[in-house]
PDB file of C-alpha atoms in Angstrom:
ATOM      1  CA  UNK Y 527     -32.470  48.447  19.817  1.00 75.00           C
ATOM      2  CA  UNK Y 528     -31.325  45.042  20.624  1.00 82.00           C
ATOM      3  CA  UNK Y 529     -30.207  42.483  18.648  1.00 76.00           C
ATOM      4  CA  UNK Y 530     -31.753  38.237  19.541  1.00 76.00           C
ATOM      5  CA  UNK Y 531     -30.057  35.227  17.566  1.00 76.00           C
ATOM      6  CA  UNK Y 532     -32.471  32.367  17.115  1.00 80.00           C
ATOM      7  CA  UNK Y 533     -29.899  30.092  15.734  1.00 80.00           C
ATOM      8  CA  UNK Y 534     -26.346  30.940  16.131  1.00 76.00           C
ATOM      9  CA  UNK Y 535     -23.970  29.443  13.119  1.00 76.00           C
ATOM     10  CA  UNK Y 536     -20.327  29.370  14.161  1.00 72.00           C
ATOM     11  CA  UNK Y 537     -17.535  28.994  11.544  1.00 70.00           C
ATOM     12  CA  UNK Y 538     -14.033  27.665  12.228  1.00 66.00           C
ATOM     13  CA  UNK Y 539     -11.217  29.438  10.323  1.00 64.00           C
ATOM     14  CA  UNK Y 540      -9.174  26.595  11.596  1.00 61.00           C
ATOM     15  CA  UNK Y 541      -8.930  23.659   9.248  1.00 55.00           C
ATOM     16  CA  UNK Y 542     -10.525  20.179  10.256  1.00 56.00           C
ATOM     17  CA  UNK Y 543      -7.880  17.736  10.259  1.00 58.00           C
ATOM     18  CA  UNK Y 544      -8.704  14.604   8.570  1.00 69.00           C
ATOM     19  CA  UNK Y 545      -8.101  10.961   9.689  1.00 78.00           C
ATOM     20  CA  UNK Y 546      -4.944  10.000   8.515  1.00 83.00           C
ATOM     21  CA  UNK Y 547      -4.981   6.998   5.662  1.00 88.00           C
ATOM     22  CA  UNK Y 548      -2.989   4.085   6.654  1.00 91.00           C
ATOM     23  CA  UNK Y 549      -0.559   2.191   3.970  1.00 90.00           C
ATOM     24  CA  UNK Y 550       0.097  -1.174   4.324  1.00 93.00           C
ATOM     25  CA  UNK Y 551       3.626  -1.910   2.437  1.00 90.00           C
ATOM     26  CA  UNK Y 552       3.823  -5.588   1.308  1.00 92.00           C
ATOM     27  CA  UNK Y 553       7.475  -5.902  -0.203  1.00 89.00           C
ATOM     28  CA  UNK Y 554       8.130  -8.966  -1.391  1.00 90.00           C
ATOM     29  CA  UNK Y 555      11.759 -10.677  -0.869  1.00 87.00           C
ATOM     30  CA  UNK Y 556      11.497 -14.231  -2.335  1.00 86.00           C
ATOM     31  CA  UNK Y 557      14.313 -15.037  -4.823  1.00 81.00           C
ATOM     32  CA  UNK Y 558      12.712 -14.003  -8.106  1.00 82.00           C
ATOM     33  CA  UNK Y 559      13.166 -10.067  -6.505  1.00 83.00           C
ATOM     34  CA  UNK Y 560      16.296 -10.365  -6.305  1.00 76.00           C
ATOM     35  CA  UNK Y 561      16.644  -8.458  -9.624  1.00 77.00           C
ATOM     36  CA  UNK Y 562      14.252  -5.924  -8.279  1.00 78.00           C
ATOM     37  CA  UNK Y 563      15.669  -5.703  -4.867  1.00 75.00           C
ATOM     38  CA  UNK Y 564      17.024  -1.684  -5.055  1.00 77.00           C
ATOM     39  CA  UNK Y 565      13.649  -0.852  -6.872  1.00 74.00           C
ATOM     40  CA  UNK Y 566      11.271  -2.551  -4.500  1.00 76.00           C
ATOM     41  CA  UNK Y 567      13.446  -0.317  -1.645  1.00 78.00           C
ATOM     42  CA  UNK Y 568      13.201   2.615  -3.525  1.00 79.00           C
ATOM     43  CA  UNK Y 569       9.379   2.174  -3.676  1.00 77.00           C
ATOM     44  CA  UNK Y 570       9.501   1.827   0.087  1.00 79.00           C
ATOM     45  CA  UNK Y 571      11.233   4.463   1.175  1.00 79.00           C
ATOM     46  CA  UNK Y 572       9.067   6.765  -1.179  1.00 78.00           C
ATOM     47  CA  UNK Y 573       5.494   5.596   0.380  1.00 76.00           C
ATOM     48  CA  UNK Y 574       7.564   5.979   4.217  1.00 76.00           C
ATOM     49  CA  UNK Y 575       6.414   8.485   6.423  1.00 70.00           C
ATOM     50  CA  UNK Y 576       4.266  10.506   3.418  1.00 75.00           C
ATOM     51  CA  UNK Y 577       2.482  13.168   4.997  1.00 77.00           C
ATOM     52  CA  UNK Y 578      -1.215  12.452   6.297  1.00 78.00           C
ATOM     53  CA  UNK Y 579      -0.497   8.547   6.250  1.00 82.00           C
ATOM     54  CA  UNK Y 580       0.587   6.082   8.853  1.00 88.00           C
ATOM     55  CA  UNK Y 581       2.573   3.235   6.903  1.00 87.00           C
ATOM     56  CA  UNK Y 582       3.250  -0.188   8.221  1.00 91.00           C
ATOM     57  CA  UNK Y 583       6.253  -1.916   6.322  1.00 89.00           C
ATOM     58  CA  UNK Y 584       5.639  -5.395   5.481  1.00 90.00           C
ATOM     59  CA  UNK Y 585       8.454  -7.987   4.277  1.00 89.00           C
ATOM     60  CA  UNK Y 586       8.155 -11.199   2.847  1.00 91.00           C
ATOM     61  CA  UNK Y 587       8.695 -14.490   0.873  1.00 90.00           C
ATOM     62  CA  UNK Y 588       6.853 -17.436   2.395  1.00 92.00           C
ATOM     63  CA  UNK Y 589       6.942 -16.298   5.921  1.00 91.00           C
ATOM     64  CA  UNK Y 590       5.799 -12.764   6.764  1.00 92.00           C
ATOM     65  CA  UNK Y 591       7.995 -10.119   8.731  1.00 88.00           C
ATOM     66  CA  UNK Y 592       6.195  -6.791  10.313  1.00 91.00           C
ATOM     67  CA  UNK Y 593       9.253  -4.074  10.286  1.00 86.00           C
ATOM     68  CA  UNK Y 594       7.392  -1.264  11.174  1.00 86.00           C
ATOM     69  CA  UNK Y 595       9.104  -0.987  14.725  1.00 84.00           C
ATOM     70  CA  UNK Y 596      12.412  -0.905  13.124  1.00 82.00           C
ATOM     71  CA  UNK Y 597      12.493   1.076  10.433  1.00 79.00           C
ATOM     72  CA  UNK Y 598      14.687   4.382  10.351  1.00 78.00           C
ATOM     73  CA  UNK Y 599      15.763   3.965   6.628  1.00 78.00           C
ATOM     74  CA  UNK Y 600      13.593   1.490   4.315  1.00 72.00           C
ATOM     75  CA  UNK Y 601      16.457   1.537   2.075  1.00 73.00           C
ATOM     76  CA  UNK Y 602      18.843   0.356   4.681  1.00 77.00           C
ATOM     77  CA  UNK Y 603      16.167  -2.376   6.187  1.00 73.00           C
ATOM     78  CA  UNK Y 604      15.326  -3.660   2.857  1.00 72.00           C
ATOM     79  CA  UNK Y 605      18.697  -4.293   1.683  1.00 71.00           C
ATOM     80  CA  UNK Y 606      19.410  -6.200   5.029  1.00 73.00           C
ATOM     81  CA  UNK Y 607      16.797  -8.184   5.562  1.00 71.00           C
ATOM     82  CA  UNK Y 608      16.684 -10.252   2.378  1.00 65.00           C
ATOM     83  CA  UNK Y 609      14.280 -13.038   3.152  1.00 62.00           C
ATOM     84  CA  UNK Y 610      15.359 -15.439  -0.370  1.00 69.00           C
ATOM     85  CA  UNK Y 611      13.371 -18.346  -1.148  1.00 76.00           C
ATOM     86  CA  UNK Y 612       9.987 -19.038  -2.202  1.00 85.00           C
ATOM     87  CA  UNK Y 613       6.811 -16.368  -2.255  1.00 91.00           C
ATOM     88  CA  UNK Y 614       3.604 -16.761  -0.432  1.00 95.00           C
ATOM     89  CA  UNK Y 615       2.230 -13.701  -1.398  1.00 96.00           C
ATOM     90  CA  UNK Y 616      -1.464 -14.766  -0.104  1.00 97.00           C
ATOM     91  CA  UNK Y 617      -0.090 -15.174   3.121  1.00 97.00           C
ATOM     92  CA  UNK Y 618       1.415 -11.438   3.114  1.00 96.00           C
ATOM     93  CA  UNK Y 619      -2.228 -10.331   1.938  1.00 97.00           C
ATOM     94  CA  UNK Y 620      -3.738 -12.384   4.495  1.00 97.00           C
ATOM     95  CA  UNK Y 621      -1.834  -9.914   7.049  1.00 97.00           C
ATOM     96  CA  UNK Y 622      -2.373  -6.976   5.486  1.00 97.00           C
ATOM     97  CA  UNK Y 623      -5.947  -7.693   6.077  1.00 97.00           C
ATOM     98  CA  UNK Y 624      -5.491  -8.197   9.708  1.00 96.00           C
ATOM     99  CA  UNK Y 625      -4.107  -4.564   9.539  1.00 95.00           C
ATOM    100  CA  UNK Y 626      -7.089  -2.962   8.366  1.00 95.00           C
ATOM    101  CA  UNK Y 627      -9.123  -1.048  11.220  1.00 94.00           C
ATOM    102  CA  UNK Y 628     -10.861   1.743   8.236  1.00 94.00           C
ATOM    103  CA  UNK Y 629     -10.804  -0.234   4.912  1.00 96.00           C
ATOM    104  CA  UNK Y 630     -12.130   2.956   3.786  1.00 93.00           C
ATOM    105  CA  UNK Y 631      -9.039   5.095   4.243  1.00 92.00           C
ATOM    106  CA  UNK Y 632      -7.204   1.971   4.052  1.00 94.00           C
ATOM    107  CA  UNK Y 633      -4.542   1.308   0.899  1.00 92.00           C
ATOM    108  CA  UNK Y 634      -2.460  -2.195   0.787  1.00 95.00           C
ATOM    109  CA  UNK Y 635       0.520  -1.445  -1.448  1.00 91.00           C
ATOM    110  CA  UNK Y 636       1.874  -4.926  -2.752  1.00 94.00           C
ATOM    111  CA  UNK Y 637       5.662  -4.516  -4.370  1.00 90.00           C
ATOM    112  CA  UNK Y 638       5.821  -7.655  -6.462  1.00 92.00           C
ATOM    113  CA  UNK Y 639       6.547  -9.252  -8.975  1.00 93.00           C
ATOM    114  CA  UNK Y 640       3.361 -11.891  -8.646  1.00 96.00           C
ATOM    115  CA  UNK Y 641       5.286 -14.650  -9.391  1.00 94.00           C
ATOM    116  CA  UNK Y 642       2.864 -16.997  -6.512  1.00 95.00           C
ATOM    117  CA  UNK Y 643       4.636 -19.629  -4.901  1.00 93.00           C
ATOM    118  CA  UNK Y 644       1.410 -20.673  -2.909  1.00 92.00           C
ATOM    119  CA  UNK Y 645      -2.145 -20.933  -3.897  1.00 95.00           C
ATOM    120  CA  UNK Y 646      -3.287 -18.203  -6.630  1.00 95.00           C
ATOM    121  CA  UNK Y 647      -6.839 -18.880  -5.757  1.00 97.00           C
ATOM    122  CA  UNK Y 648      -6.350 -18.152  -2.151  1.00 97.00           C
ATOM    123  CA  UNK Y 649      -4.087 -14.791  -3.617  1.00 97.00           C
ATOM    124  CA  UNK Y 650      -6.848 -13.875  -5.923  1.00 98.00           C
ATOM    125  CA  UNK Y 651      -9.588 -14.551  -3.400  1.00 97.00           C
ATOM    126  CA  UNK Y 652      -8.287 -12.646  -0.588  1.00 97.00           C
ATOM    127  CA  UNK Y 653      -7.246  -8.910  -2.895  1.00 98.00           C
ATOM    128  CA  UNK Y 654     -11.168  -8.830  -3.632  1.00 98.00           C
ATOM    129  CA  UNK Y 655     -12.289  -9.639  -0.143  1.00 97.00           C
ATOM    130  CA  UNK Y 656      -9.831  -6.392   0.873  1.00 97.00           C
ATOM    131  CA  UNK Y 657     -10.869  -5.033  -2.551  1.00 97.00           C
ATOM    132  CA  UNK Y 658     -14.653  -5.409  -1.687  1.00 97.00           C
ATOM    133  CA  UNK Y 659     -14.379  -4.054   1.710  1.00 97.00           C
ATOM    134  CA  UNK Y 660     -13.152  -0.635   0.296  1.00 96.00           C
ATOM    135  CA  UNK Y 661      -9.625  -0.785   0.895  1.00 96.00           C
ATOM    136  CA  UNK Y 662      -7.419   0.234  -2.046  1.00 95.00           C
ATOM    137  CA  UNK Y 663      -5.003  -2.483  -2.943  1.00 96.00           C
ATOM    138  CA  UNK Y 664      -2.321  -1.474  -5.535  1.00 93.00           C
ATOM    139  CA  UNK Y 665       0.169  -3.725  -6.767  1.00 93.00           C
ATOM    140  CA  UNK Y 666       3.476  -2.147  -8.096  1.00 90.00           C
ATOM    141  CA  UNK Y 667       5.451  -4.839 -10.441  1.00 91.00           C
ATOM    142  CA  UNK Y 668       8.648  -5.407 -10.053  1.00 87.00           C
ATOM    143  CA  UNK Y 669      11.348  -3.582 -12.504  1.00 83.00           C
ATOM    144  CA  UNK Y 670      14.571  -5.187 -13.525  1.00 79.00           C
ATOM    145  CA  UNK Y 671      17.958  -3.546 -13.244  1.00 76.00           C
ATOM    146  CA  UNK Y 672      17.538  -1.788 -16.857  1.00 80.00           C
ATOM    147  CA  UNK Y 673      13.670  -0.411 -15.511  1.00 79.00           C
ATOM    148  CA  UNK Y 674      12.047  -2.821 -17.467  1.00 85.00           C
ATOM    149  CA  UNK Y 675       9.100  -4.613 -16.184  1.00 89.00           C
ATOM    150  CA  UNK Y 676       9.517  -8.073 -14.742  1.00 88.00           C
ATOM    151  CA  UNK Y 677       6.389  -9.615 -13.434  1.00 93.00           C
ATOM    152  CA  UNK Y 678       3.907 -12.084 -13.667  1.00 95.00           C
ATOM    153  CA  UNK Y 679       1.099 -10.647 -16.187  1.00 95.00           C
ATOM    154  CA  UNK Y 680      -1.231 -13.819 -15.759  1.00 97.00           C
ATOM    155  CA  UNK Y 681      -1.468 -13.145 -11.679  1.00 97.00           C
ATOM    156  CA  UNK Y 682      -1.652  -9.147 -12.436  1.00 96.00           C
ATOM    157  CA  UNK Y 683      -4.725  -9.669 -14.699  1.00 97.00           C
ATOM    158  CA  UNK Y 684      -6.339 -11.838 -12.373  1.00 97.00           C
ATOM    159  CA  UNK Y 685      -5.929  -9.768  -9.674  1.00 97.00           C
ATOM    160  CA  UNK Y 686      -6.694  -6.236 -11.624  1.00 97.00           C
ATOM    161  CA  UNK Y 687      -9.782  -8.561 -12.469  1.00 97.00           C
ATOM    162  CA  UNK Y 688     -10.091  -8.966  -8.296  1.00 97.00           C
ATOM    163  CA  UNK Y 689     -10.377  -5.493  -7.495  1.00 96.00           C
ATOM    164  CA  UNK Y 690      -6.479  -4.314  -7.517  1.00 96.00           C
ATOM    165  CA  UNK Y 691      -4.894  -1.792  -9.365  1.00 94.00           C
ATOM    166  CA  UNK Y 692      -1.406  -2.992 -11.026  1.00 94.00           C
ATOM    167  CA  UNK Y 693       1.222  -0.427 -12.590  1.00 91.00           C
ATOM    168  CA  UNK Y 694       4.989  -0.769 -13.559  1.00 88.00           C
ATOM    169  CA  UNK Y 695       5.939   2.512 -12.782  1.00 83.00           C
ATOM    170  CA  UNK Y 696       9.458   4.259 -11.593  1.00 77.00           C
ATOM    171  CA  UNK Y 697      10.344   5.524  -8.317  1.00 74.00           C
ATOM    172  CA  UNK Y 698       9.423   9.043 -10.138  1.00 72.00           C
ATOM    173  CA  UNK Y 699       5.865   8.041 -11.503  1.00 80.00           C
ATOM    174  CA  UNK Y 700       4.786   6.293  -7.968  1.00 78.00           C
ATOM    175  CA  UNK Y 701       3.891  10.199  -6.135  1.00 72.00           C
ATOM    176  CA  UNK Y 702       1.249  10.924  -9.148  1.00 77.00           C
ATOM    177  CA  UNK Y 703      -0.003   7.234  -9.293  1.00 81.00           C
ATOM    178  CA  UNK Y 704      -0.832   7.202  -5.309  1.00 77.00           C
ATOM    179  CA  UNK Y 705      -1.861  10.791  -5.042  1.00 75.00           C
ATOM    180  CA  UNK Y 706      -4.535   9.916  -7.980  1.00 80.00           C
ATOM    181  CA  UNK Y 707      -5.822   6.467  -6.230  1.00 74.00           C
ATOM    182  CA  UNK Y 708      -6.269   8.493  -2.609  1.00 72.00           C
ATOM    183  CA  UNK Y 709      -8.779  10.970  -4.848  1.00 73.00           C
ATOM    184  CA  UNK Y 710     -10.158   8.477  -6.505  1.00 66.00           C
TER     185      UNK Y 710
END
């Protein structure tokens, strides 16, 4: 009348937490956002502090400014920190890819409007490196004041043809959008 376990099998009814994805947020602030500048904030502050994610904020035109350590409201940081001039967004990519410890659970968000001041090769070359590593790199274009899409559809192609995923979307449509490309 005793009982002997050979194997034991032990289940947890506590959930295993999974390893958080990290966002890098590459908002661009040359002078052809300036049209765009409440929308690409908007966009920021909606990918900010999203549950399960750690989010670096990114800001540039052709030099590249980490904000991460000061951000309390994107909104607010955003609408200071207006960079102006011209766009290196290969340069902002090229940091984003120094970011990435997991390229797996790894997503580089690029708020644009792909208008490249600097080398579109390098641009191009550099999303399908990150793209080919396993990172998810999706590029929201930039809307005008009326919500109309203002962007560079040349560079978008190219880089959809890279590896990214491009959408003109509202501040309402971005939740769905990311939620689908963390599944997927």
């Amino acid at each position: 009348r005793k009982l002997y376990l050979d194997t034991p099998v032990f289940n947890s009814r506590t959930r295993r937490h999974a390893e958080p994805w990290d966002i890098v947020l590459l908002v661009d602030q040359s002078g052809s956002m300036v049209n765009s500048v409440i929308h690409s904030a908007v966009m920021a502050a909606c990918l900010w502090q999203l549950p399960g994610m750690r989010t670096r904020l990114v800001a540039f035109d052709t030099s590249v400014v980490e904000l991460t350590a000061d951000v309390s409201d994107p909104v607010e940081l955003l609408m200071k920190v207006q960079l102006g001039g011209g766009t290196d967004i290969a340069k902002a990519v090229a940091y984003a890819q120094s970011c990435v410890a997991n390229p797996a659970r790894t997503i580089v968000v690029l708020v644009s409007d792909f208008y490249e001041g600097g080398s579109g090769y390098e641009l191009v070359r550099r999303v399908k490196a990150l793209a080919e590593s396993g990172a998810r790199v999706l590029g929201l274009a930039a809307l005008d004041s009326a919500a109309e899409p203002a962007y560079d559809r040349e560079m978008a192609a190219r880089l959809v043809n890279a590896g990214a995923q491009i959408g003109a979307m509202t501040p309402g449509q971005l939740a769905a959008w990311l939620a689908e490309k963390v599944r997927g």
